[in-house]
Amino acid sequence: MADAKLTTLAGLGAYDVGESDDRPPLILLHGLTFDHTMWLPTLAELDGIDHGRRALALDLPGHGASATSESYDIESVAEVVHRAVGEAGLDAPVIVGHSLAAIVASVYAARFPTCGVVNVDQSLQTAPFSRFLQSIAEQLRGPNFPAMWEQFLASMHIDLLPHAGQELVRSTSNPEQDLVLGYWRDVLERPMNELLEWTEERLAALRAAATHYVVVAGSEPEAEYREWLGQKLPQATVTVFPGSGHFPHLAHPDRFAKCLAETGSWNAKSSGPS
């Protein structure tokens, strides 16, 4: 990837590769506490099968080389990403998001022109996670936060990754308490009825626009979730990389790169307000 460069767009650190052409550009958003380097194995594989395609791997606000923010709510983060996309001279990208960033990607697609979304191992049902976080809110806000975060890491099954992937996850993660709680503020504090209404409105926008939507999961989703997803986003497809844990893109960067290469033929969708 000799043409790769590090730059800053709308205050966000950006790893910029490729050249714009008739393929929709890729915007890659890492998960909470990580940074753009989580996508380097995928980009290396993509270079061999979808050579020269424009891709931006962004550092989310407060992560990596990006500036901090007064607010880390999902809507605000999506707006900053949109500004970065505009500064890069791009339009209607494919938004790829891992974990919490898949929610950011979905909100982006519900509001702004996109060619589609690739959701990497993130449930779109916000209520169960919200109830869980609220049940442990006192520990998260107190001095036990580091121990609680280690439990979250353990639940991601990093041990299923190859050694290089495990090292990348552990060396990249920077779980600052204030940052994590800032990104989780909505699910920790927002009344459940408001959170459910907000979620349904964004899903309805994606559904109405028939936005391309691919889920890449590290384990087989429960049947109930597949049924729910089929009702909320009938256009969504689910690809499972069995035994990959929460990081299927690191467990199988070659397979994941093939999934991204297939989005090169997606047509632009005009999501969001006209």
GROMACS .gro file of N, CA, C and O in nm, residues 110-112 271-274:
model
   28
  110ALA      N    1  -2.850   0.621   0.777
  110ALA     CA    2  -2.989   0.666   0.792
  110ALA      C    3  -3.004   0.815   0.767
  110ALA      O    4  -3.115   0.863   0.740
  111ARG      N    5  -2.893   0.890   0.772
  111ARG     CA    6  -2.899   1.035   0.761
  111ARG      C    7  -2.834   1.092   0.636
  111ARG      O    8  -2.874   1.200   0.590
  112PHE      N    9  -2.731   1.024   0.585
  112PHE     CA   10  -2.652   1.080   0.477
  112PHE      C   11  -2.642   0.982   0.360
  112PHE      O   12  -2.658   0.862   0.379
  271SER      N   13  -2.984   0.789   0.132
  271SER     CA   14  -3.042   0.783   0.264
  271SER      C   15  -3.045   0.920   0.326
  271SER      O   16  -2.979   1.012   0.281
  272GLY      N   17  -3.119   0.930   0.436
  272GLY     CA   18  -3.122   1.055   0.509
  272GLY      C   19  -3.219   1.155   0.446
  272GLY      O   20  -3.286   1.127   0.347
  273PRO      N   21  -3.229   1.271   0.505
  273PRO     CA   22  -3.324   1.371   0.456
  273PRO      C   23  -3.287   1.423   0.320
  273PRO      O   24  -3.171   1.434   0.285
  274SER      N   25  -3.385   1.453   0.242
  274SER     CA   26  -3.361   1.507   0.107
  274SER      C   27  -3.339   1.657   0.113
  274SER      O   28  -3.371   1.721   0.210
   0.00000   0.00000   0.00000
